[in-house]
Tab-separated table of C-alpha atoms in Angstrom:
chain	number	residue	atom	x	y	z
A	292	MET	CA	12.756	29.615	-2.788
A	293	ALA	CA	14.371	26.501	-1.259
A	294	ARG	CA	14.814	25.160	-4.766
A	295	ASP	CA	16.609	28.355	-5.837
A	296	VAL	CA	18.879	28.582	-2.800
A	297	PHE	CA	19.549	24.989	-1.778
A	298	GLY	CA	18.701	22.993	-4.890
A	299	ILE	CA	16.008	21.025	-3.068
A	300	GLU	CA	12.276	20.858	-3.447
A	301	PRO	CA	10.602	22.255	-0.308
A	302	PRO	CA	8.028	20.031	1.362
A	303	ALA	CA	4.403	21.101	1.422
A	304	ALA	CA	3.357	22.724	4.692
A	305	ASP	CA	1.212	19.727	5.609
A	306	GLU	CA	3.838	17.035	4.966
A	307	ALA	CA	5.107	15.025	7.911
A	308	SER	CA	8.729	15.713	6.939
A	309	HIS	CA	8.138	19.456	7.238
A	310	VAL	CA	6.594	19.064	10.686
A	311	ALA	CA	9.469	16.787	11.744
A	312	ALA	CA	12.032	19.328	10.526
A	313	LEU	CA	10.368	22.100	12.520
A	314	LYS	CA	10.478	19.910	15.634
A	315	LEU	CA	14.192	19.237	15.070
A	316	VAL	CA	14.941	22.961	14.810
A	317	ARG	CA	12.888	23.742	17.914
A	318	THR	CA	14.662	20.995	19.908
A	319	TRP	CA	18.028	22.214	18.620
A	320	LEU	CA	17.315	25.790	19.727
A	321	GLU	CA	15.823	24.825	23.099
A	322	ALA	CA	18.848	22.623	23.881
A	323	GLY	CA	21.152	25.585	23.369
A	324	ASP	CA	22.708	24.009	20.299
A	325	GLY	CA	21.817	27.165	18.452
A	326	ALA	CA	24.366	29.207	20.413
A	327	GLY	CA	25.911	31.590	17.943
A	328	THR	CA	22.687	31.707	15.941
A	329	VAL	CA	20.930	35.051	15.868
A	330	PHE	CA	17.495	36.094	14.615
A	331	PHE	CA	16.305	39.544	13.598
A	332	VAL	CA	12.601	39.974	12.911
A	333	VAL	CA	10.005	42.552	11.947
A	334	ASP	CA	6.603	41.890	13.483
A	335	ALA	CA	3.694	41.976	11.077
A	336	PRO	CA	2.247	45.477	11.492
A	337	ASP	CA	-1.389	44.481	11.036
A	338	ALA	CA	-1.549	40.792	11.961
A	339	GLU	CA	-0.016	38.155	14.204
A	340	GLY	CA	3.284	36.701	13.097
A	341	LEU	CA	6.290	38.046	11.301
A	342	ALA	CA	6.592	40.304	8.305
A	343	ALA	CA	10.272	39.451	7.774
A	344	SER	CA	13.183	37.668	9.399
A	345	ALA	CA	16.901	37.095	8.964
A	346	ILE	CA	18.798	34.221	10.569
A	347	GLY	CA	22.564	34.182	10.876
A	348	ALA	CA	25.256	32.176	12.595
A	349	VAL	CA	28.915	32.413	13.487
A	350	ASP	CA	31.371	29.775	12.304
A	351	GLN	CA	34.937	29.236	13.458
A	352	ARG	CA	37.320	28.745	10.565
A	353	LEU	CA	41.077	28.713	10.270
A	354	PRO	CA	42.606	32.130	10.957
A	355	ASN	CA	44.378	33.890	8.101
A	356	SER	CA	45.973	37.243	7.356
A	357	ARG	CA	42.650	38.864	6.398
A	358	ASN	CA	40.751	37.254	9.271
A	359	PRO	CA	43.057	36.637	12.259
A	360	SER	CA	40.186	35.467	14.486
A	361	GLY	CA	38.906	32.984	11.932
A	362	LEU	CA	35.342	34.012	12.790
A	363	SER	CA	32.969	34.048	9.853
A	364	GLY	CA	29.296	34.864	9.586
A	365	TYR	CA	26.777	32.947	7.549
A	366	VAL	CA	23.300	34.177	6.658
A	367	TYR	CA	21.049	31.116	6.775
A	368	GLY	CA	18.080	32.870	5.343
A	369	VAL	CA	16.089	36.029	4.865
A	370	CYS	CA	12.335	35.664	4.447
A	371	THR	CA	9.552	38.140	3.909
A	372	ASP	CA	5.880	37.239	4.037
A	373	ASP	CA	4.377	37.861	0.598
A	374	ARG	CA	1.873	40.320	2.114
A	375	TYR	CA	4.716	42.584	3.263
A	376	ARG	CA	7.070	42.572	0.274
A	377	ARG	CA	8.432	45.809	-1.200
A	378	ARG	CA	8.317	47.649	2.140
A	379	GLY	CA	12.020	47.481	3.008
A	380	TYR	CA	11.680	44.817	5.699
A	381	SER	CA	14.293	42.464	4.225
A	382	ARG	CA	16.740	45.349	4.016
A	383	LEU	CA	15.960	46.260	7.628
A	384	VAL	CA	16.614	42.775	9.035
A	385	MET	CA	19.720	42.321	6.862
A	386	ARG	CA	21.199	45.622	8.029
A	387	ALA	CA	20.493	44.652	11.643
A	388	LEU	CA	22.199	41.298	11.098
A	389	LEU	CA	25.211	42.871	9.376
A	390	ASP	CA	25.499	45.484	12.145
A	391	TRP	CA	25.447	42.648	14.699
A	392	TYR	CA	28.252	40.843	12.854
A	393	THR	CA	30.286	44.063	12.803
A	394	ALA	CA	29.727	44.619	16.544
A	395	GLN	CA	30.954	41.055	17.185
A	396	GLY	CA	34.163	41.772	15.253
A	397	ILE	CA	33.279	39.335	12.483
A	398	PRO	CA	34.941	40.595	9.305
A	399	ARG	CA	33.526	38.125	6.784
A	400	VAL	CA	29.910	37.184	6.077
A	401	GLU	CA	28.664	34.905	3.336
A	402	LEU	CA	25.318	33.751	2.043
A	403	HIS	CA	23.755	31.910	-0.857
A	404	ALA	CA	21.493	34.291	-2.732
A	405	SER	CA	18.303	33.490	-4.553
A	406	ALA	CA	17.097	35.583	-7.448
A	407	TYR	CA	14.713	37.280	-4.993
A	408	GLY	CA	17.466	38.760	-2.841
A	409	ASP	CA	20.434	39.063	-5.190
A	410	ALA	CA	20.068	42.797	-5.878
A	411	LEU	CA	19.630	43.631	-2.186
A	412	TYR	CA	22.677	41.601	-1.147
A	413	ARG	CA	24.850	43.236	-3.808
A	414	GLU	CA	23.590	46.648	-2.652
A	415	LEU	CA	24.697	45.706	0.886
A	416	GLY	CA	28.220	44.927	-0.343
A	417	PHE	CA	28.127	41.205	-1.094
A	418	THR	CA	30.144	40.074	-4.098
A	419	GLU	CA	30.693	36.772	-5.846
A	420	PRO	CA	33.479	34.734	-4.225
A	421	MET	CA	36.737	34.092	-5.995
A	422	GLY	CA	36.646	30.644	-7.522
A	423	VAL	CA	33.665	28.424	-8.031
A	424	ALA	CA	31.511	27.508	-5.037
A	425	LEU	CA	30.640	23.810	-5.145
A	426	THR	CA	28.449	21.644	-2.932
A	427	ARG	CA	28.429	17.885	-2.443
A	428	TRP	CA	25.543	16.018	-0.824
A	429	ALA	CA	26.200	12.567	0.649
A	430	GLN	CA	24.728	9.763	-1.431
């Protein structure tokens, strides 16, 4: 999925880079640097762990006529454990996240969809942006 969404090859679960990345995220969250980041989860109904999760954040952008506050939401990711697919859990966490954005007065939310979630996101009102979205990675 990381290849589809971000154009990168995900590391294997046992690779040192994957473990290091998890430590960075944990440190970032524990330090409070994740303020404005929100998580919605569905606990696995018959096992330990999560069945599904959605992670979102709030960005401050320049205000404009359609968005006077300049606040914008970004969906970092929606994941569902393979054992719990096709049960509506991704829809549930996405609706919770979108409701949270609405309650915060955030009028605009964007995401980068993979083929797995494209139909769901369109059903929830997401459309393709005007213009071409481009990304540049530092060399």
